[in-house]
Amino acid sequence: MALDPEKIPRHVAIIMDGNGRWAKQRGMPRIRGHQVGADSVRAVLKACRKFGVDYLTLYAFSSENWVRPKAEIRGLMTLLRKFLREQAFELHDNEVRLRVIGHKEDLPDAVRAELDRVIEETAHYQKGTLLLALSYGSRVEITDAVRAIAEKVRCGELAPDTITEQTVAGHLYAPDVPDPDLLIRTSGEYRISNFLLWQCSYSELYVTPVLWPDFREAEFEAALVNYQGRHRRFGGIQ
Ligand code: IPE
Ligand code: IPE
Ligand code: MG
């Protein structure tokens, strides 16, 4: 089935899962799965430009992933730096802005420096936005929002009875970004794993057994086609 250009999701969020299993199936170290997974990131980013998806949010490292073995975390951080160095050109060429959601300060200095550089250099681009969720956890994000709101109440800037859903949404990490229309999870796991709990209230969910290193343009297009067959009701009856 062909894609309907009128019904392209504006924001796609992806839980990129299955790198370790992909490597294990091939008798390779887990890091190899992450390396090949980085090529999938490139492919999907390119596909977003091709199909006209404005926002792409990728769950790259969760606040819970810090419990993994130190060597794997180190490998992931090295890979992230490499990805940023290599991908920066592509972001410039396509005028795509990079943003980060999550506790960026938890990341090693060298990674943070690279991130800050690319974020700053691409801040003015408006053709698309890549959001990397790094040291990100949705419960932490909501807790941070609650804290910021509580602080405003304490200072007398805000009255508790004026707090609305918009107030909460407005204190999340990327308040100006529309909620994801489509949430994809690879590797066949039917769970959210602490990703965008607030923002995905009405996102369409798409779970594929394909492992992340094998998820390329064709798989992304299949997800979009599937999304276009959905009937979004937002609580209504139409
Ligand atoms: C996803 O792949 C990448 C990250 C969470 C960083 P995994 O590393 O979780 O791969 P599996 O789930 O063990 O196969
Ligand atoms: C979710 O994958 C986090 C990322 C993709 C960064 P995990 O592999 O960490 O999730 P669980 O542990 O299977 O829920
Ligand atoms: Mg996993």
PDB file of C-alpha atoms and ligand atoms in Angstrom:
ATOM      1  CA  MET A   1       0.000   0.000   0.000  1.00  0.00           C
ATOM      2  CA  ALA A   2       1.221   3.494  -0.815  1.00  0.00           C
ATOM      3  CA  LEU A   3       1.591   6.315   1.676  1.00  0.00           C
ATOM      4  CA  ASP A   4      -0.992   9.078   1.712  1.00  0.00           C
ATOM      5  CA  PRO A   5       0.990  12.339   1.762  1.00  0.00           C
ATOM      6  CA  GLU A   6      -1.962  14.040   3.483  1.00  0.00           C
ATOM      7  CA  LYS A   7      -1.768  11.758   6.525  1.00  0.00           C
ATOM      8  CA  ILE A   8       1.893  11.748   7.458  1.00  0.00           C
ATOM      9  CA  PRO A   9       2.338  11.817  11.253  1.00  0.00           C
ATOM     10  CA  ARG A  10       3.876  15.063  12.394  1.00  0.00           C
ATOM     11  CA  HIS A  11       5.770  13.470  15.263  1.00  0.00           C
ATOM     12  CA  VAL A  12       7.061   9.898  15.448  1.00  0.00           C
ATOM     13  CA  ALA A  13       8.658   8.567  18.646  1.00  0.00           C
ATOM     14  CA  ILE A  14      10.654   5.343  18.653  1.00  0.00           C
ATOM     15  CA  ILE A  15      11.750   2.963  21.406  1.00  0.00           C
ATOM     16  CA  MET A  16      14.779   1.528  19.631  1.00  0.00           C
ATOM     17  CA  ASP A  17      15.042  -1.915  21.171  1.00  0.00           C
ATOM     18  CA  GLY A  18      16.678  -5.238  20.372  1.00  0.00           C
ATOM     19  CA  ASN A  19      20.297  -4.304  19.655  1.00  0.00           C
ATOM     20  CA  GLY A  20      21.637  -6.801  22.172  1.00  0.00           C
ATOM     21  CA  ARG A  21      19.490  -9.657  20.869  1.00  0.00           C
ATOM     22  CA  TRP A  22      20.464  -8.856  17.290  1.00  0.00           C
ATOM     23  CA  ALA A  23      24.138  -9.221  18.229  1.00  0.00           C
ATOM     24  CA  LYS A  24      23.554 -12.327  20.336  1.00  0.00           C
ATOM     25  CA  GLN A  25      21.793 -14.076  17.451  1.00  0.00           C
ATOM     26  CA  ARG A  26      24.978 -13.578  15.443  1.00  0.00           C
ATOM     27  CA  GLY A  27      27.395 -14.535  18.210  1.00  0.00           C
ATOM     28  CA  MET A  28      28.695 -10.966  18.343  1.00  0.00           C
ATOM     29  CA  PRO A  29      29.266  -8.667  21.330  1.00  0.00           C
ATOM     30  CA  ARG A  30      26.281  -6.475  22.277  1.00  0.00           C
ATOM     31  CA  ILE A  31      28.110  -3.319  21.234  1.00  0.00           C
ATOM     32  CA  ARG A  32      28.076  -4.535  17.632  1.00  0.00           C
ATOM     33  CA  GLY A  33      24.263  -4.429  17.799  1.00  0.00           C
ATOM     34  CA  HIS A  34      24.427  -0.832  18.999  1.00  0.00           C
ATOM     35  CA  GLN A  35      26.843   0.042  16.180  1.00  0.00           C
ATOM     36  CA  VAL A  36      24.594  -1.366  13.481  1.00  0.00           C
ATOM     37  CA  GLY A  37      21.647   0.235  15.308  1.00  0.00           C
ATOM     38  CA  ALA A  38      23.303   3.617  14.738  1.00  0.00           C
ATOM     39  CA  ASP A  39      22.993   2.962  10.985  1.00  0.00           C
ATOM     40  CA  SER A  40      19.265   2.406  11.511  1.00  0.00           C
ATOM     41  CA  VAL A  41      19.096   5.824  13.192  1.00  0.00           C
ATOM     42  CA  ARG A  42      20.665   7.374  10.119  1.00  0.00           C
ATOM     43  CA  ALA A  43      18.280   5.509   7.816  1.00  0.00           C
ATOM     44  CA  VAL A  44      15.175   6.479   9.779  1.00  0.00           C
ATOM     45  CA  LEU A  45      16.259  10.097  10.047  1.00  0.00           C
ATOM     46  CA  LYS A  46      16.671  10.162   6.281  1.00  0.00           C
ATOM     47  CA  ALA A  47      13.276   8.511   5.820  1.00  0.00           C
ATOM     48  CA  CYS A  48      11.689  11.235   7.972  1.00  0.00           C
ATOM     49  CA  ARG A  49      13.010  13.842   5.562  1.00  0.00           C
ATOM     50  CA  LYS A  50      11.800  11.807   2.600  1.00  0.00           C
ATOM     51  CA  PHE A  51       8.275  11.221   3.939  1.00  0.00           C
ATOM     52  CA  GLY A  52       7.862  14.616   5.613  1.00  0.00           C
ATOM     53  CA  VAL A  53       7.835  13.716   9.322  1.00  0.00           C
ATOM     54  CA  ASP A  54       8.651  16.938  11.192  1.00  0.00           C
ATOM     55  CA  TYR A  55       9.646  15.575  14.602  1.00  0.00           C
ATOM     56  CA  LEU A  56      11.487  12.365  15.401  1.00  0.00           C
ATOM     57  CA  THR A  57      12.093  11.425  19.036  1.00  0.00           C
ATOM     58  CA  LEU A  58      14.465   8.533  19.659  1.00  0.00           C
ATOM     59  CA  TYR A  59      14.805   6.767  22.988  1.00  0.00           C
ATOM     60  CA  ALA A  60      18.565   6.312  22.983  1.00  0.00           C
ATOM     61  CA  PHE A  61      19.387   5.864  26.674  1.00  0.00           C
ATOM     62  CA  SER A  62      16.963   5.632  29.576  1.00  0.00           C
ATOM     63  CA  SER A  63      17.442   6.774  33.147  1.00  0.00           C
ATOM     64  CA  GLU A  64      17.197   3.060  33.992  1.00  0.00           C
ATOM     65  CA  ASN A  65      19.927   2.034  31.521  1.00  0.00           C
ATOM     66  CA  TRP A  66      22.620   3.278  33.949  1.00  0.00           C
ATOM     67  CA  VAL A  67      22.375  -0.104  35.712  1.00  0.00           C
ATOM     68  CA  ARG A  68      23.957  -1.813  32.687  1.00  0.00           C
ATOM     69  CA  PRO A  69      27.598  -2.994  32.831  1.00  0.00           C
ATOM     70  CA  LYS A  70      30.058  -0.090  32.756  1.00  0.00           C
ATOM     71  CA  ALA A  71      31.720  -1.357  29.571  1.00  0.00           C
ATOM     72  CA  GLU A  72      28.425  -1.338  27.676  1.00  0.00           C
ATOM     73  CA  ILE A  73      27.608   2.178  28.896  1.00  0.00           C
ATOM     74  CA  ARG A  74      31.076   3.341  27.858  1.00  0.00           C
ATOM     75  CA  GLY A  75      30.604   1.752  24.454  1.00  0.00           C
ATOM     76  CA  LEU A  76      27.246   3.451  24.008  1.00  0.00           C
ATOM     77  CA  MET A  77      28.657   6.845  24.978  1.00  0.00           C
ATOM     78  CA  THR A  78      31.573   6.465  22.559  1.00  0.00           C
ATOM     79  CA  LEU A  79      29.137   5.520  19.839  1.00  0.00           C
ATOM     80  CA  LEU A  80      26.974   8.539  20.613  1.00  0.00           C
ATOM     81  CA  ARG A  81      29.940  10.870  20.232  1.00  0.00           C
ATOM     82  CA  LYS A  82      30.913   9.239  16.964  1.00  0.00           C
ATOM     83  CA  PHE A  83      27.335   9.473  15.742  1.00  0.00           C
ATOM     84  CA  LEU A  84      27.172  13.179  16.588  1.00  0.00           C
ATOM     85  CA  ARG A  85      30.453  13.931  14.842  1.00  0.00           C
ATOM     86  CA  GLU A  86      29.441  12.046  11.705  1.00  0.00           C
ATOM     87  CA  GLN A  87      25.800  13.041  11.640  1.00  0.00           C
ATOM     88  CA  ALA A  88      26.288  16.771  12.179  1.00  0.00           C
ATOM     89  CA  PHE A  89      26.907  17.278   8.438  1.00  0.00           C
ATOM     90  CA  GLU A  90      23.695  15.507   7.597  1.00  0.00           C
ATOM     91  CA  LEU A  91      21.766  17.659  10.061  1.00  0.00           C
ATOM     92  CA  HIS A  92      23.252  20.787   8.490  1.00  0.00           C
ATOM     93  CA  ASP A  93      22.565  19.605   4.946  1.00  0.00           C
ATOM     94  CA  ASN A  94      18.938  18.892   5.749  1.00  0.00           C
ATOM     95  CA  GLU A  95      18.483  21.855   8.128  1.00  0.00           C
ATOM     96  CA  VAL A  96      17.407  19.578  10.964  1.00  0.00           C
ATOM     97  CA  ARG A  97      17.619  20.816  14.509  1.00  0.00           C
ATOM     98  CA  LEU A  98      18.974  18.588  17.293  1.00  0.00           C
ATOM     99  CA  ARG A  99      17.476  18.699  20.769  1.00  0.00           C
ATOM    100  CA  VAL A 100      17.903  16.539  23.843  1.00  0.00           C
ATOM    101  CA  ILE A 101      15.333  15.518  26.420  1.00  0.00           C
ATOM    102  CA  GLY A 102      16.545  13.984  29.660  1.00  0.00           C
ATOM    103  CA  HIS A 103      19.202  14.651  32.255  1.00  0.00           C
ATOM    104  CA  LYS A 104      21.996  15.652  29.905  1.00  0.00           C
ATOM    105  CA  GLU A 105      24.150  16.553  32.904  1.00  0.00           C
ATOM    106  CA  ASP A 106      24.416  12.825  33.774  1.00  0.00           C
ATOM    107  CA  LEU A 107      26.348  12.181  30.544  1.00  0.00           C
ATOM    108  CA  PRO A 108      30.166  12.183  30.375  1.00  0.00           C
ATOM    109  CA  ASP A 109      31.639  15.657  29.743  1.00  0.00           C
ATOM    110  CA  ALA A 110      32.966  14.769  26.295  1.00  0.00           C
ATOM    111  CA  VAL A 111      29.536  13.598  25.123  1.00  0.00           C
ATOM    112  CA  ARG A 112      27.852  16.644  26.610  1.00  0.00           C
ATOM    113  CA  ALA A 113      30.293  18.987  24.903  1.00  0.00           C
ATOM    114  CA  GLU A 114      29.634  17.347  21.540  1.00  0.00           C
ATOM    115  CA  LEU A 115      25.891  17.490  22.108  1.00  0.00           C
ATOM    116  CA  ASP A 116      25.961  21.146  23.153  1.00  0.00           C
ATOM    117  CA  ARG A 117      27.970  22.017  20.080  1.00  0.00           C
ATOM    118  CA  VAL A 118      25.572  20.364  17.639  1.00  0.00           C
ATOM    119  CA  ILE A 119      22.500  21.644  19.514  1.00  0.00           C
ATOM    120  CA  GLU A 120      23.816  25.188  19.288  1.00  0.00           C
ATOM    121  CA  GLU A 121      24.895  24.944  15.653  1.00  0.00           C
ATOM    122  CA  THR A 122      21.534  23.565  14.534  1.00  0.00           C
ATOM    123  CA  ALA A 123      19.264  25.619  16.807  1.00  0.00           C
ATOM    124  CA  HIS A 124      18.043  27.866  13.994  1.00  0.00           C
ATOM    125  CA  TYR A 125      17.005  25.098  11.576  1.00  0.00           C
ATOM    126  CA  GLN A 126      13.310  24.659  10.913  1.00  0.00           C
ATOM    127  CA  LYS A 127      12.949  21.845   8.382  1.00  0.00           C
ATOM    128  CA  GLY A 128      12.812  19.118  11.010  1.00  0.00           C
ATOM    129  CA  THR A 129      13.699  18.281  14.595  1.00  0.00           C
ATOM    130  CA  LEU A 130      15.554  15.279  15.957  1.00  0.00           C
ATOM    131  CA  LEU A 131      14.985  14.820  19.675  1.00  0.00           C
ATOM    132  CA  LEU A 132      17.328  12.416  21.411  1.00  0.00           C
ATOM    133  CA  ALA A 133      16.071  11.055  24.728  1.00  0.00           C
ATOM    134  CA  LEU A 134      19.257  10.615  26.759  1.00  0.00           C
ATOM    135  CA  SER A 135      19.333   9.661  30.415  1.00  0.00           C
ATOM    136  CA  TYR A 136      15.612  10.132  29.977  1.00  0.00           C
ATOM    137  CA  GLY A 137      12.831   8.770  32.144  1.00  0.00           C
ATOM    138  CA  SER A 138       9.261   9.957  31.898  1.00  0.00           C
ATOM    139  CA  ARG A 139       8.587   9.696  35.609  1.00  0.00           C
ATOM    140  CA  VAL A 140      11.639  11.835  36.314  1.00  0.00           C
ATOM    141  CA  GLU A 141      10.447  14.324  33.683  1.00  0.00           C
ATOM    142  CA  ILE A 142       7.026  14.597  35.313  1.00  0.00           C
ATOM    143  CA  THR A 143       8.628  14.837  38.758  1.00  0.00           C
ATOM    144  CA  ASP A 144      10.865  17.666  37.511  1.00  0.00           C
ATOM    145  CA  ALA A 145       7.765  19.440  36.183  1.00  0.00           C
ATOM    146  CA  VAL A 146       5.957  19.030  39.513  1.00  0.00           C
ATOM    147  CA  ARG A 147       8.968  20.482  41.318  1.00  0.00           C
ATOM    148  CA  ALA A 148       9.164  23.508  39.021  1.00  0.00           C
ATOM    149  CA  ILE A 149       5.439  24.131  39.433  1.00  0.00           C
ATOM    150  CA  ALA A 150       5.673  23.744  43.227  1.00  0.00           C
ATOM    151  CA  GLU A 151       8.476  26.286  43.257  1.00  0.00           C
ATOM    152  CA  LYS A 152       6.285  28.786  41.387  1.00  0.00           C
ATOM    153  CA  VAL A 153       3.494  28.196  43.880  1.00  0.00           C
ATOM    154  CA  ARG A 154       5.923  28.726  46.757  1.00  0.00           C
ATOM    155  CA  CYS A 155       7.053  32.045  45.266  1.00  0.00           C
ATOM    156  CA  GLY A 156       3.457  33.143  44.861  1.00  0.00           C
ATOM    157  CA  GLU A 157       3.785  33.155  41.057  1.00  0.00           C
ATOM    158  CA  LEU A 158       1.106  30.533  40.613  1.00  0.00           C
ATOM    159  CA  ALA A 159      -2.087  29.689  42.527  1.00  0.00           C
ATOM    160  CA  PRO A 160      -2.749  25.929  42.921  1.00  0.00           C
ATOM    161  CA  ASP A 161      -6.291  26.181  41.594  1.00  0.00           C
ATOM    162  CA  THR A 162      -5.060  27.730  38.344  1.00  0.00           C
ATOM    163  CA  ILE A 163      -2.883  24.707  37.527  1.00  0.00           C
ATOM    164  CA  THR A 164      -4.220  22.977  34.422  1.00  0.00           C
ATOM    165  CA  GLU A 165      -3.088  20.184  32.121  1.00  0.00           C
ATOM    166  CA  GLN A 166      -1.455  22.902  30.040  1.00  0.00           C
ATOM    167  CA  THR A 167       0.546  24.025  33.078  1.00  0.00           C
ATOM    168  CA  VAL A 168       1.923  20.517  33.555  1.00  0.00           C
ATOM    169  CA  ALA A 169       2.571  20.017  29.817  1.00  0.00           C
ATOM    170  CA  GLY A 170       4.253  23.415  29.728  1.00  0.00           C
ATOM    171  CA  HIS A 171       6.836  22.312  32.308  1.00  0.00           C
ATOM    172  CA  LEU A 172       7.950  19.158  30.501  1.00  0.00           C
ATOM    173  CA  TYR A 173      11.336  19.086  28.719  1.00  0.00           C
ATOM    174  CA  ALA A 174      10.129  20.067  25.231  1.00  0.00           C
ATOM    175  CA  PRO A 175       6.846  21.876  25.855  1.00  0.00           C
ATOM    176  CA  ASP A 176       6.603  23.341  22.362  1.00  0.00           C
ATOM    177  CA  VAL A 177       6.840  19.965  20.601  1.00  0.00           C
ATOM    178  CA  PRO A 178       3.480  18.408  19.623  1.00  0.00           C
ATOM    179  CA  ASP A 179       2.640  15.045  21.210  1.00  0.00           C
ATOM    180  CA  PRO A 180       3.780  11.996  19.213  1.00  0.00           C
ATOM    181  CA  ASP A 181       1.171  10.797  16.727  1.00  0.00           C
ATOM    182  CA  LEU A 182       2.876   7.444  16.394  1.00  0.00           C
ATOM    183  CA  LEU A 183       4.935   5.477  18.910  1.00  0.00           C
ATOM    184  CA  ILE A 184       6.992   2.628  17.466  1.00  0.00           C
ATOM    185  CA  ARG A 185       8.685  -0.076  19.515  1.00  0.00           C
ATOM    186  CA  THR A 186      10.966  -2.582  17.868  1.00  0.00           C
ATOM    187  CA  SER A 187      11.897  -6.093  19.058  1.00  0.00           C
ATOM    188  CA  GLY A 188       8.353  -7.142  19.887  1.00  0.00           C
ATOM    189  CA  GLU A 189       8.145  -5.900  23.480  1.00  0.00           C
ATOM    190  CA  TYR A 190       4.710  -4.588  24.397  1.00  0.00           C
ATOM    191  CA  ARG A 191       5.737  -2.023  26.970  1.00  0.00           C
ATOM    192  CA  ILE A 192       6.475   1.687  27.289  1.00  0.00           C
ATOM    193  CA  SER A 193       9.557   1.410  29.564  1.00  0.00           C
ATOM    194  CA  ASN A 194       9.134   4.871  31.086  1.00  0.00           C
ATOM    195  CA  PHE A 195       9.024   6.748  27.761  1.00  0.00           C
ATOM    196  CA  LEU A 196       6.864   9.870  27.211  1.00  0.00           C
ATOM    197  CA  LEU A 197       4.086   8.691  29.554  1.00  0.00           C
ATOM    198  CA  TRP A 198       2.310  12.040  29.498  1.00  0.00           C
ATOM    199  CA  GLN A 199       2.856  12.817  25.825  1.00  0.00           C
ATOM    200  CA  CYS A 200       1.796   9.412  24.455  1.00  0.00           C
ATOM    201  CA  SER A 201      -1.726   9.460  25.954  1.00  0.00           C
ATOM    202  CA  TYR A 202      -3.260   9.400  22.486  1.00  0.00           C
ATOM    203  CA  SER A 203      -0.376   8.200  20.331  1.00  0.00           C
ATOM    204  CA  GLU A 204      -1.017   5.272  18.025  1.00  0.00           C
ATOM    205  CA  LEU A 205       1.149   2.325  19.071  1.00  0.00           C
ATOM    206  CA  TYR A 206       3.033   0.147  16.616  1.00  0.00           C
ATOM    207  CA  VAL A 207       5.046  -2.814  17.845  1.00  0.00           C
ATOM    208  CA  THR A 208       7.146  -4.756  15.375  1.00  0.00           C
ATOM    209  CA  PRO A 209       9.171  -7.922  16.019  1.00  0.00           C
ATOM    210  CA  VAL A 210      11.967  -6.479  13.833  1.00  0.00           C
ATOM    211  CA  LEU A 211      15.064  -5.810  15.933  1.00  0.00           C
ATOM    212  CA  TRP A 212      16.326  -2.217  15.829  1.00  0.00           C
ATOM    213  CA  PRO A 213      19.502  -2.906  13.764  1.00  0.00           C
ATOM    214  CA  ASP A 214      17.238  -4.349  11.035  1.00  0.00           C
ATOM    215  CA  PHE A 215      14.738  -1.465  11.153  1.00  0.00           C
ATOM    216  CA  ARG A 216      15.381   0.638   8.059  1.00  0.00           C
ATOM    217  CA  GLU A 217      13.387   2.738   5.583  1.00  0.00           C
ATOM    218  CA  ALA A 218      11.108  -0.108   4.431  1.00  0.00           C
ATOM    219  CA  GLU A 219      10.150  -0.981   8.026  1.00  0.00           C
ATOM    220  CA  PHE A 220       9.585   2.684   8.830  1.00  0.00           C
ATOM    221  CA  GLU A 221       7.375   3.076   5.781  1.00  0.00           C
ATOM    222  CA  ALA A 222       5.402  -0.014   6.834  1.00  0.00           C
ATOM    223  CA  ALA A 223       4.808   1.594  10.238  1.00  0.00           C
ATOM    224  CA  LEU A 224       3.556   4.784   8.578  1.00  0.00           C
ATOM    225  CA  VAL A 225       1.236   2.828   6.273  1.00  0.00           C
ATOM    226  CA  ASN A 226      -0.131   0.965   9.289  1.00  0.00           C
ATOM    227  CA  TYR A 227      -0.618   4.278  11.131  1.00  0.00           C
ATOM    228  CA  GLN A 228      -2.557   5.679   8.192  1.00  0.00           C
ATOM    229  CA  GLY A 229      -5.060   2.865   8.539  1.00  0.00           C
ATOM    230  CA  ARG A 230      -5.851   3.823  12.137  1.00  0.00           C
ATOM    231  CA  HIS A 231      -8.938   5.673  13.207  1.00  0.00           C
ATOM    232  CA  ARG A 232      -8.003   8.211  15.863  1.00  0.00           C
ATOM    233  CA  ARG A 233     -10.931   9.119  18.074  1.00  0.00           C
ATOM    234  CA  PHE A 234      -9.410  11.010  21.021  1.00  0.00           C
ATOM    235  CA  GLY A 235     -12.276   9.863  23.207  1.00  0.00           C
ATOM    236  CA  GLY A 236     -14.976  10.829  20.730  1.00  0.00           C
ATOM    237  CA  ILE A 237     -17.331   8.554  18.807  1.00  0.00           C
ATOM    238  CA  GLN A 238     -16.647   9.397  15.180  1.00  0.00           C
TER     239      GLN A 238
HETATM  240  C1  IPE B   1      18.258  -0.989  22.773  1.00  0.00           C
HETATM  241  O1  IPE B   1      18.742  -2.275  22.628  1.00  0.00           O
HETATM  242  C2  IPE B   1      19.341   0.029  22.986  1.00  0.00           C
HETATM  243  C3  IPE B   1      19.388   0.616  24.334  1.00  0.00           C
HETATM  244  C4  IPE B   1      18.538   0.375  25.304  1.00  0.00           C
HETATM  245  C5  IPE B   1      20.491   1.520  24.628  1.00  0.00           C
HETATM  246  P1  IPE B   1      19.054  -3.184  23.895  1.00  0.00           P
HETATM  247  O2  IPE B   1      20.462  -2.964  24.302  1.00  0.00           O
HETATM  248  O3  IPE B   1      18.049  -2.960  24.964  1.00  0.00           O
HETATM  249  O4  IPE B   1      18.893  -4.624  23.254  1.00  0.00           O
HETATM  250  P2  IPE B   1      18.182  -5.889  23.899  1.00  0.00           P
HETATM  251  O5  IPE B   1      16.830  -5.461  24.369  1.00  0.00           O
HETATM  252  O6  IPE B   1      19.041  -6.336  25.040  1.00  0.00           O
HETATM  253  O7  IPE B   1      18.112  -6.878  22.798  1.00  0.00           O
HETATM  254  C1  IPE B   2      14.082   0.916  26.399  1.00  0.00           C
HETATM  255  O1  IPE B   2      14.762  -0.257  26.151  1.00  0.00           O
HETATM  256  C2  IPE B   2      15.067   2.053  26.505  1.00  0.00           C
HETATM  257  C3  IPE B   2      15.707   2.450  25.261  1.00  0.00           C
HETATM  258  C4  IPE B   2      15.383   2.007  24.085  1.00  0.00           C
HETATM  259  C5  IPE B   2      16.751   3.442  25.400  1.00  0.00           C
HETATM  260  P1  IPE B   2      15.208  -1.237  27.334  1.00  0.00           P
HETATM  261  O2  IPE B   2      15.811  -2.415  26.697  1.00  0.00           O
HETATM  262  O3  IPE B   2      16.040  -0.484  28.302  1.00  0.00           O
HETATM  263  O4  IPE B   2      13.814  -1.567  28.013  1.00  0.00           O
HETATM  264  P2  IPE B   2      13.368  -2.792  28.907  1.00  0.00           P
HETATM  265  O5  IPE B   2      14.387  -2.922  29.994  1.00  0.00           O
HETATM  266  O6  IPE B   2      13.328  -3.982  28.019  1.00  0.00           O
HETATM  267  O7  IPE B   2      12.005  -2.415  29.404  1.00  0.00           O
HETATM  268 MG    MG B   3      16.258  -3.795  25.398  1.00  0.00          MG
END
